[in-house]
Tab-separated table of C-alpha atoms in Angstrom:
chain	number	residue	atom	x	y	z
Q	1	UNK	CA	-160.417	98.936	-144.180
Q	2	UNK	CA	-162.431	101.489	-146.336
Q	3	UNK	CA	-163.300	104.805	-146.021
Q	4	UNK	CA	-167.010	104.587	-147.691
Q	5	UNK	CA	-167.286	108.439	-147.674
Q	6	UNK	CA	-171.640	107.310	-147.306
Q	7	UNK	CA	-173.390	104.247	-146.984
Q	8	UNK	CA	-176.367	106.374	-146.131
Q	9	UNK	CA	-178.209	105.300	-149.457
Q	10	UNK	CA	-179.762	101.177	-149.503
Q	11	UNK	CA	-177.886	100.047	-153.122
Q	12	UNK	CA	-174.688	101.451	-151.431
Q	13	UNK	CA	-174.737	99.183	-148.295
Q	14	UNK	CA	-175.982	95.926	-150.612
Q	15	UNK	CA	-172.986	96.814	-153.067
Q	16	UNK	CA	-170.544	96.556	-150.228
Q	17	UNK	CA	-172.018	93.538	-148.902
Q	18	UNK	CA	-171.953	91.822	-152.851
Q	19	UNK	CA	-168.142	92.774	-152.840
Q	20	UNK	CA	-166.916	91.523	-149.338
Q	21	UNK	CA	-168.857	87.837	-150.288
Q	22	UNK	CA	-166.478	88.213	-153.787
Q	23	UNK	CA	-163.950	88.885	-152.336
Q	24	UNK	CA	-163.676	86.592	-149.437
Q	25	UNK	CA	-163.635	89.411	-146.804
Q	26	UNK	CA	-164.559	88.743	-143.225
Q	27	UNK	CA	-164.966	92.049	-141.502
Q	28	UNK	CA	-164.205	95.483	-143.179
Q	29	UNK	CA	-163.282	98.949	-140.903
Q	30	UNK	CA	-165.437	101.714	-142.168
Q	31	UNK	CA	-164.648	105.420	-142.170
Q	32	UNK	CA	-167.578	107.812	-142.719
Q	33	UNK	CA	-170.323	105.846	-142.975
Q	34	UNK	CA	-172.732	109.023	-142.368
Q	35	UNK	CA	-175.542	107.349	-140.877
Q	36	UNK	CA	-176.448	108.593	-137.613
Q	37	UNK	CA	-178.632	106.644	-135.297
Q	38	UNK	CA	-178.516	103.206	-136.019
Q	39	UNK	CA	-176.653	100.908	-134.259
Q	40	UNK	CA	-176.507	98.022	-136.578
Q	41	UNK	CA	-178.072	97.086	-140.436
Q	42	UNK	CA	-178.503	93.337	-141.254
Q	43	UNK	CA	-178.187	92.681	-144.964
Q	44	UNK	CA	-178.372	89.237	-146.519
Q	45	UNK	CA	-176.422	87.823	-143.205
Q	46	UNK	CA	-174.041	90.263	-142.810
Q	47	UNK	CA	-174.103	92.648	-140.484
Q	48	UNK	CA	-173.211	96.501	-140.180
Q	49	UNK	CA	-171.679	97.631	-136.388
Q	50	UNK	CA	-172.199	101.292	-136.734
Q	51	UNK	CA	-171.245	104.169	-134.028
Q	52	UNK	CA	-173.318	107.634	-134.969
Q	53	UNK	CA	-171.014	110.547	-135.979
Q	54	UNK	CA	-171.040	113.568	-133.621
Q	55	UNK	CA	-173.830	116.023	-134.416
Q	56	UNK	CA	-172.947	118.498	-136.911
Q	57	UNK	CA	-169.376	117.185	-137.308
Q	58	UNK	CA	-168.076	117.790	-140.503
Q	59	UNK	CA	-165.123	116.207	-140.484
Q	60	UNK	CA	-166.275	112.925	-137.957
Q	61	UNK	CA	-168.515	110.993	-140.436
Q	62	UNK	CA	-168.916	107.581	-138.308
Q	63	UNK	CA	-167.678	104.389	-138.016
Q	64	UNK	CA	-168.206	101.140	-137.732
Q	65	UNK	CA	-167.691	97.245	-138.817
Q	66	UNK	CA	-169.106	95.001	-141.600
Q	67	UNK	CA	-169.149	91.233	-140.500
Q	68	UNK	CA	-169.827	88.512	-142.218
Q	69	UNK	CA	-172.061	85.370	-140.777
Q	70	UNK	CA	-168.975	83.634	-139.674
Q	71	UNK	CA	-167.105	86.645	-137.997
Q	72	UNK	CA	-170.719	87.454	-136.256
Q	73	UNK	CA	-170.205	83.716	-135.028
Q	74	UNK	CA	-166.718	84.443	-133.918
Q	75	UNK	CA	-168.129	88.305	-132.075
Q	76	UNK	CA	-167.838	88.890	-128.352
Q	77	UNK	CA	-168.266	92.813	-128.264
Q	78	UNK	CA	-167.497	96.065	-129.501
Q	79	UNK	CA	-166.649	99.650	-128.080
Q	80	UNK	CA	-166.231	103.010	-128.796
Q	81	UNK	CA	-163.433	104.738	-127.279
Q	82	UNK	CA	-163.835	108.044	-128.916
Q	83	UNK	CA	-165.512	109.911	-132.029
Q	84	UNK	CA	-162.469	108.641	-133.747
Q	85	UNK	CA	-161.716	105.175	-132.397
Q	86	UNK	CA	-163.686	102.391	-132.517
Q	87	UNK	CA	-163.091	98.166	-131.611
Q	88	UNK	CA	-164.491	94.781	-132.166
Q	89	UNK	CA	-163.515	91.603	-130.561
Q	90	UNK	CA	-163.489	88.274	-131.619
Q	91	UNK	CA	-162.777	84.575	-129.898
Q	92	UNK	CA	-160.268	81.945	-130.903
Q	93	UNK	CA	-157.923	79.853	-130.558
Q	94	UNK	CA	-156.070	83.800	-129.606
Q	95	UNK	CA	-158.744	86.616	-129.396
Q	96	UNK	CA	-158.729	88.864	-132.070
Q	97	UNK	CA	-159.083	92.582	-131.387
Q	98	UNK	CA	-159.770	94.808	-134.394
Q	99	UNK	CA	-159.431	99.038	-134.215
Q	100	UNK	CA	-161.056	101.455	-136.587
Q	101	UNK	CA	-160.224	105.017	-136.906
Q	102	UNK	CA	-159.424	108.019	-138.496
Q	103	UNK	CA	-157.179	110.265	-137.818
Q	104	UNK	CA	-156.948	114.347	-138.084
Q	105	UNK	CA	-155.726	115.147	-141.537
Q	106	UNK	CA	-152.294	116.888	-141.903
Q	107	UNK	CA	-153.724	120.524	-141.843
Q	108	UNK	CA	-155.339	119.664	-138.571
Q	109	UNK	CA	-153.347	121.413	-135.273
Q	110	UNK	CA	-150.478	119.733	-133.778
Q	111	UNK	CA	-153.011	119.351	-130.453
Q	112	UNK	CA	-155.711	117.129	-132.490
Q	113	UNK	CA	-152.982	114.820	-134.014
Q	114	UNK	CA	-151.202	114.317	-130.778
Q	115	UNK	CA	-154.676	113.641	-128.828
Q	116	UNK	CA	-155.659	111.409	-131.477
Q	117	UNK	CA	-152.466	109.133	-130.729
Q	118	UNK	CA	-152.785	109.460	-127.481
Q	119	UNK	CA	-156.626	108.111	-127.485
Q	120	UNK	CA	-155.545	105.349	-129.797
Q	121	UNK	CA	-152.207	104.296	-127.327
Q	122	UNK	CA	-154.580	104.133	-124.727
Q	123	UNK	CA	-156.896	101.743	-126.824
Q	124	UNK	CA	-154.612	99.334	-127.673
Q	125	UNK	CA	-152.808	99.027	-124.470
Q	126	UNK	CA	-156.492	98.207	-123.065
Q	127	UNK	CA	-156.042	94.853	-124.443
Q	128	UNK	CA	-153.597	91.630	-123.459
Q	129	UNK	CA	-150.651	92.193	-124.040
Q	130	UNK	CA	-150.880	88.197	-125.643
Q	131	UNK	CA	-153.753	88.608	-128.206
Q	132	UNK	CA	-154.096	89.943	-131.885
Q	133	UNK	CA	-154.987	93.365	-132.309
Q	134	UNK	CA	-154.704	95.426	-135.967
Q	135	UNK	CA	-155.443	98.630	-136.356
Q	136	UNK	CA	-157.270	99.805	-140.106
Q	137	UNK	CA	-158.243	102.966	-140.850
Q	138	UNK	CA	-158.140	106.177	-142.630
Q	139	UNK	CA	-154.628	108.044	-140.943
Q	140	UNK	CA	-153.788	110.625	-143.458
Q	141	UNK	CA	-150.619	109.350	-143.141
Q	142	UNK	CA	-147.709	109.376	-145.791
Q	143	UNK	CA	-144.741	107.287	-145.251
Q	144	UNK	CA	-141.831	107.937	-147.640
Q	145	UNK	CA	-138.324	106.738	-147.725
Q	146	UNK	CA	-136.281	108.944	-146.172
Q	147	UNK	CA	-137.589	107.476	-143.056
Q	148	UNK	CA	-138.938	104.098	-143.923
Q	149	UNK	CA	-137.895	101.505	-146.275
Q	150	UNK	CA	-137.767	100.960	-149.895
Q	151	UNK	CA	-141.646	99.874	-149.799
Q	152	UNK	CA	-143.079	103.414	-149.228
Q	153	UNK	CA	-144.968	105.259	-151.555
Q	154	UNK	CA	-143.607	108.582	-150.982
Q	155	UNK	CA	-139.955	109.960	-151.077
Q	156	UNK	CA	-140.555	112.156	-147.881
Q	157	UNK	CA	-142.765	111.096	-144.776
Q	158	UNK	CA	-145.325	114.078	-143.695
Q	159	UNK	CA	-145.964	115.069	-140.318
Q	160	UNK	CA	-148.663	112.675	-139.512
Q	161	UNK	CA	-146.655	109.624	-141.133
Q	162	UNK	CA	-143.765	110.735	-138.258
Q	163	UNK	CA	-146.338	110.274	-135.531
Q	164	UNK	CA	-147.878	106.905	-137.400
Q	165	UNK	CA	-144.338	105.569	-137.354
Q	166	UNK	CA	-143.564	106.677	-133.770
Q	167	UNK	CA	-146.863	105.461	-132.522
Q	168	UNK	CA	-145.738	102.320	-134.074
Q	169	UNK	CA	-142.556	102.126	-132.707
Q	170	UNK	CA	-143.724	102.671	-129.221
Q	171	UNK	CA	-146.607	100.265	-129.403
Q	172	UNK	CA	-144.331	97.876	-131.390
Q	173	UNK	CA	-146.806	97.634	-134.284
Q	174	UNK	CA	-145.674	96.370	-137.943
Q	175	UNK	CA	-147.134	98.513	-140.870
Q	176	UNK	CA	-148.522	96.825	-143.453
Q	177	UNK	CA	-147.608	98.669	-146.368
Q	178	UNK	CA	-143.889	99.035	-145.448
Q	179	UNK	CA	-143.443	94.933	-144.885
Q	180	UNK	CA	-144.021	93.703	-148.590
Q	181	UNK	CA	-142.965	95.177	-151.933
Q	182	UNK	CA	-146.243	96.035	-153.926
Q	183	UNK	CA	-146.431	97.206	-157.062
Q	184	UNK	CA	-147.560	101.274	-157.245
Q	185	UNK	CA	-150.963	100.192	-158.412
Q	186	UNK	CA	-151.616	98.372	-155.372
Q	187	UNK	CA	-150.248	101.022	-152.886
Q	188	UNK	CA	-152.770	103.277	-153.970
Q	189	UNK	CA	-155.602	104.086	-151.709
Q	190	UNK	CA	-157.133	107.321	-152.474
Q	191	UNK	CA	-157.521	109.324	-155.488
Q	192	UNK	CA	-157.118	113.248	-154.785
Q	193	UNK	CA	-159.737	115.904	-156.493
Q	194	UNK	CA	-157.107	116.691	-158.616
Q	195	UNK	CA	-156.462	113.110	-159.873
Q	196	UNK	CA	-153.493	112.685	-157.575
Q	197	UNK	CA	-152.998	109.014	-156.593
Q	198	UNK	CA	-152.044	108.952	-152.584
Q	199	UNK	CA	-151.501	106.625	-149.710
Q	200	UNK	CA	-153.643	107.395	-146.876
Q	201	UNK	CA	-155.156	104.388	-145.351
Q	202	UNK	CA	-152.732	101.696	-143.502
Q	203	UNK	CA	-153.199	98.311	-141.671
Q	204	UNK	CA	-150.795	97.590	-138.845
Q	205	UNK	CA	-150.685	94.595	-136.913
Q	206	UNK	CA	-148.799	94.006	-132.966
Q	207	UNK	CA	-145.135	93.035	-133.359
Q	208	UNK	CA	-145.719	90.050	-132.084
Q	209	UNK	CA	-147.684	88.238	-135.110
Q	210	UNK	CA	-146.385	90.304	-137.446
Q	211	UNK	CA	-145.460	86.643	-139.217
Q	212	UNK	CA	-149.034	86.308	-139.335
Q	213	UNK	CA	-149.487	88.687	-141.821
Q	214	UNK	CA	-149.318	86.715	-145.142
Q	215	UNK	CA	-150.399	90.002	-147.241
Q	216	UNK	CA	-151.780	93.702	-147.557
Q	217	UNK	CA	-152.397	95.729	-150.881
Q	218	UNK	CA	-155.520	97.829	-151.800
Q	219	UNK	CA	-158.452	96.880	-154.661
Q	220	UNK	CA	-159.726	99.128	-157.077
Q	221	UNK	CA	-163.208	97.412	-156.331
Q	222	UNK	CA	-165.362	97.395	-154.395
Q	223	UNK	CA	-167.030	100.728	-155.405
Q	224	UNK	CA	-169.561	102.612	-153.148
Q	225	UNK	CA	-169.203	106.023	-155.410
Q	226	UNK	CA	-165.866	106.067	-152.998
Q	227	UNK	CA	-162.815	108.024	-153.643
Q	228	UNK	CA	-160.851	105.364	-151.218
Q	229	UNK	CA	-160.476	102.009	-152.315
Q	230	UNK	CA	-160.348	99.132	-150.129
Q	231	UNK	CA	-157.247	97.890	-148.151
Q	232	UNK	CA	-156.797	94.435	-147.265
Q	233	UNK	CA	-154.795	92.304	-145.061
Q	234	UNK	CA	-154.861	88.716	-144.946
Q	235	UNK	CA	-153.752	86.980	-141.621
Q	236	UNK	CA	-153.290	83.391	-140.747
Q	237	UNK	CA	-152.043	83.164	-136.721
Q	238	UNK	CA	-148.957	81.207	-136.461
Q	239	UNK	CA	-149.245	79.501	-132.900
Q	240	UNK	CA	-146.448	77.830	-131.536
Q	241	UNK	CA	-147.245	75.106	-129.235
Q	242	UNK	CA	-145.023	74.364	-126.186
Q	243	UNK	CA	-143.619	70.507	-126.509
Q	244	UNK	CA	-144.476	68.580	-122.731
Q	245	UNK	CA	-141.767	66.545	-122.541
Q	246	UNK	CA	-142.011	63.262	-120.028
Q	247	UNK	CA	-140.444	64.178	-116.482
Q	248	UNK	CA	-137.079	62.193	-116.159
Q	249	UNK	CA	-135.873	60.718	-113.158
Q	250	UNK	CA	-132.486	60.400	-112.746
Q	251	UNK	CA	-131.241	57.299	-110.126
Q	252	UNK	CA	-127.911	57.157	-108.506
Q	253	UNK	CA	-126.872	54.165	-110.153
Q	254	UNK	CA	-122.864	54.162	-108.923
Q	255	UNK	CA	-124.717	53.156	-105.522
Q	256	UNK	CA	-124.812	49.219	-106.319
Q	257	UNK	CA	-120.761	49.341	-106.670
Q	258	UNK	CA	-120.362	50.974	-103.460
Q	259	UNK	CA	-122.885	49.767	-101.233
Q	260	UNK	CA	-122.877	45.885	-100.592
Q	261	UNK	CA	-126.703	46.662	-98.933
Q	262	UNK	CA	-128.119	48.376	-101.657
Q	263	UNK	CA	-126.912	46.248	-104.329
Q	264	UNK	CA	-128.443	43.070	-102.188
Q	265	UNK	CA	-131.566	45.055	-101.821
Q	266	UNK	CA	-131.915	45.350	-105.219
Q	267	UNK	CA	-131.237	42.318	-107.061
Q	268	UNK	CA	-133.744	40.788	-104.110
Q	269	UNK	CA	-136.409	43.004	-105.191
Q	270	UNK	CA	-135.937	42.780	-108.649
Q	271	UNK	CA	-136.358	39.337	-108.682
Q	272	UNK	CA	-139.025	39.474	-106.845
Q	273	UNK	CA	-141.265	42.042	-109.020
Q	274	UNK	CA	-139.667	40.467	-112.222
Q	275	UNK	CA	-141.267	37.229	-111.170
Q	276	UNK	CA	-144.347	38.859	-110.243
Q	277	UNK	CA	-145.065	40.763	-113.688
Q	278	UNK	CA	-144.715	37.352	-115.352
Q	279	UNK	CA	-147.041	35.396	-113.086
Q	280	UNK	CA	-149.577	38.099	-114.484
Q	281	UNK	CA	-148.984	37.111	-118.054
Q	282	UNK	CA	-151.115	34.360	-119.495
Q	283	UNK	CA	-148.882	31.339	-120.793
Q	284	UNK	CA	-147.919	31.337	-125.083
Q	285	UNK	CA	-146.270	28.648	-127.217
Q	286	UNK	CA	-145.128	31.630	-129.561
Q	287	UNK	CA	-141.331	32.162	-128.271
Q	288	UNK	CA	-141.444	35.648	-129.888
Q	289	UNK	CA	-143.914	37.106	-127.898
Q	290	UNK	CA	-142.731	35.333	-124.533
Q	291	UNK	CA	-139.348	37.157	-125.054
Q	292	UNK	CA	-140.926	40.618	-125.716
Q	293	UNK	CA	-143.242	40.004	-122.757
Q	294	UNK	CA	-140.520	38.666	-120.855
Q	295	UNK	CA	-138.254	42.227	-121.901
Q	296	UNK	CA	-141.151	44.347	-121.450
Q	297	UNK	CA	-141.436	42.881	-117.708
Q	298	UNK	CA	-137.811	43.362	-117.016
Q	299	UNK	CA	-137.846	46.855	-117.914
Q	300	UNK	CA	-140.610	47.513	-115.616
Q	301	UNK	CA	-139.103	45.623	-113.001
Q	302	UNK	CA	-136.570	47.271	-113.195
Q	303	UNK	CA	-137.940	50.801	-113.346
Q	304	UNK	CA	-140.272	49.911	-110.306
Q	305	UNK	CA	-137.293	48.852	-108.076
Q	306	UNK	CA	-134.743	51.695	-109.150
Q	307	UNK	CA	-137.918	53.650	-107.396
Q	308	UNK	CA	-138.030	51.805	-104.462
Q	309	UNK	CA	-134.250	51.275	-103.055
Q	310	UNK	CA	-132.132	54.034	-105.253
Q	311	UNK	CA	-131.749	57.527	-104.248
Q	312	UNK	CA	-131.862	60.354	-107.155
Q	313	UNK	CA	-129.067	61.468	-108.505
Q	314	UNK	CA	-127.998	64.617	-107.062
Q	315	UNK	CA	-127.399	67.808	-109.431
Q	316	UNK	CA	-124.025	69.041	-109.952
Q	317	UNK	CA	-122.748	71.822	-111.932
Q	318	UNK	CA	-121.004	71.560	-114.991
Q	319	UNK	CA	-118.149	72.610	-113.306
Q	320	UNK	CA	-118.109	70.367	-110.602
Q	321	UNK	CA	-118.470	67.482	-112.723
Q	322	UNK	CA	-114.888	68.601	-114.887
Q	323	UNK	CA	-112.853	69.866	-111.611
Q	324	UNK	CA	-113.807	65.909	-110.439
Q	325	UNK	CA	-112.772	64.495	-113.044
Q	326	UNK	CA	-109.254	62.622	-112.266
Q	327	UNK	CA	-107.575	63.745	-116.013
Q	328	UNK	CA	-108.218	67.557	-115.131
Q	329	UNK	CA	-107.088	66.765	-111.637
Q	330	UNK	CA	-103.663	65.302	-112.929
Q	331	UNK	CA	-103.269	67.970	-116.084
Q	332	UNK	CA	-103.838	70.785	-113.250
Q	333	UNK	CA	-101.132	69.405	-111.139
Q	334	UNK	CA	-98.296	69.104	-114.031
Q	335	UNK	CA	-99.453	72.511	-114.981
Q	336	UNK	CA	-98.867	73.901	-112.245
Q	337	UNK	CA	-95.779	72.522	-111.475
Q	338	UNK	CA	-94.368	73.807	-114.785
């Protein structure tokens, strides 16, 4: 995510592209891109997904998506959900949902913050509850440690951090910044008028495949004449796959002790397919591969028959099967007699 403050000038726009092909970056969130009525730039293959800001706005500058050749490949649509809020989609092996948006700073009225969270809880509920979606963006939000962990940047969280981390907790979204220990340099994401260093912009990710976030810190480069630098998060999607295991059928076996019938049944019609499966076989001098043809056969004879003339074995609880047994049966008795 980066808040480009203007991309409204050419070199600007090729600069960014130069930096995302260094640096390996897919698709990049931008904040306040500035330029109003074009819906999309091409430049050397990549491609700029831009929503006009509002007419004479002057804090809503725009927003919009840089994607590379392969994430265009990957692109099924985008939408804007309000002057603040904006989403791209891509396909997968898991589709990939991706929010930009910036949120009222912390002078802004309690009313703009609020409907800002609001707008972006109804965003992200809009999409499966079983597919990616990260939100980056410019939030104006400080986390510090008397609410968070260790990792924050600031000692005390301000009052749009509270509603970043309750918005988070609600939606269960991870925070980036607050899962791995960075050094201060690469907390960093915006350098005040004053020279102040703070931590405005933030990368979350759904709960879910939060283990698929292998990494997020910020860059001093790229450089667009931005007071922002870059944030970045690098995910890999850890997909577990469910195991198919073969259907087992379970045959009453203790029926050949106790029915004579069955158990002539059987042995009839075992010899029977057993002598069957090896008429099928063509004749071999080598003894070693008669006997594993001759094993092979038996096993499927076997199987085949068990089919045929068995019944399945009924299910029985756990508890049925120890309150049967005759040891419990007998240590019941003497305990109760004592």
């Amino acid at each position: 995510t980066y808040n480009v403050r203007s991309l409204t000038e050419e070199w600007k726009q090729w600069e960014l592209v130069c930096k995302a092909k260094a640096f390996d970056i897919p698709v990049i969130a931008l904040q306040e891109h500035r330029i109003k009525k074009t819906p999309y730039i091409m430049r050397d293959g990549y491609k700029f997904l831009l929503a006009s800001p509002p007419p004479k706005s002057r804090t809503l500058l725009g927003l919009g998506f840089l994607l590379s050749p392969w994430a265009q490949r990957c692109y099924i649509d985008h939408n804007l959900f309000s002057d603040r809020i904006m989403s791209v989609s891509f396909t997968g092996e898991v589709c990939t949902h991706l929010v930009t948006c910036h949120s009222p700073t912390n002078v802004s009225t309690d009313l703009e913050v609020e409907q800002f969270y609001a707008e972006l809880t109804s965003c992200v509920r809009s999409f499966p509850p079983h597919d990616v979606v990260a939100i980056a963006g410019d939030l104006n939000a400080h986390l510090g440690k008397d609410t968070c962990n260790t990792n924050a940047f600031y000692e005390c969280t301000n009052r749009n951090g509270q509603h970043l981390l309750d918005f988070a907790q609600e939606n269960a979204f991870t925070i980036g910044a607050l899962k791995f220990n960075k050094k201060h340099s690469k907390k960093v994401t915006w350098t005040a008028p004053n020279g102040q260093l703070h931590q405005n912009d933030h990368i979350l990710i759904r709960s879910k495949w939060q283990n698929s976030l292998k990494n997020c810190e910020s860059y001093i480069n790229p450089s667009v004449q931005s007071d922002h630098r870059i944030v970045t998060a690098t995910i890999k999607l850890s997909i577990r796959t469910n195991i198919v295991r073969p259907k087992v059928i379970k045959y009453d076996w203790e029926e050949l002790k106790s029915n004579t019938a069955t158990s002539t049944a059987f042995q009839l019609q075992l010899q029977n397919r057993f002598t069957a499966l090896m008429d099928e076989e063509n004749e071999t001098d080598d003894l070693v591969q008669h006997n594993q043809h001759a094993y092979t056969n038996m096993i499927s004879a076997i199987n085949d028959t068990a089919e045929k003339v068995l019944p399945k074995r009924k299910k029985t609880s756990l508890t049925a099967q120890i309150s049967s047994n005759p040891e419990y049966r007998l240590r019941l008795c003497v305990d109760t007699t004592a």
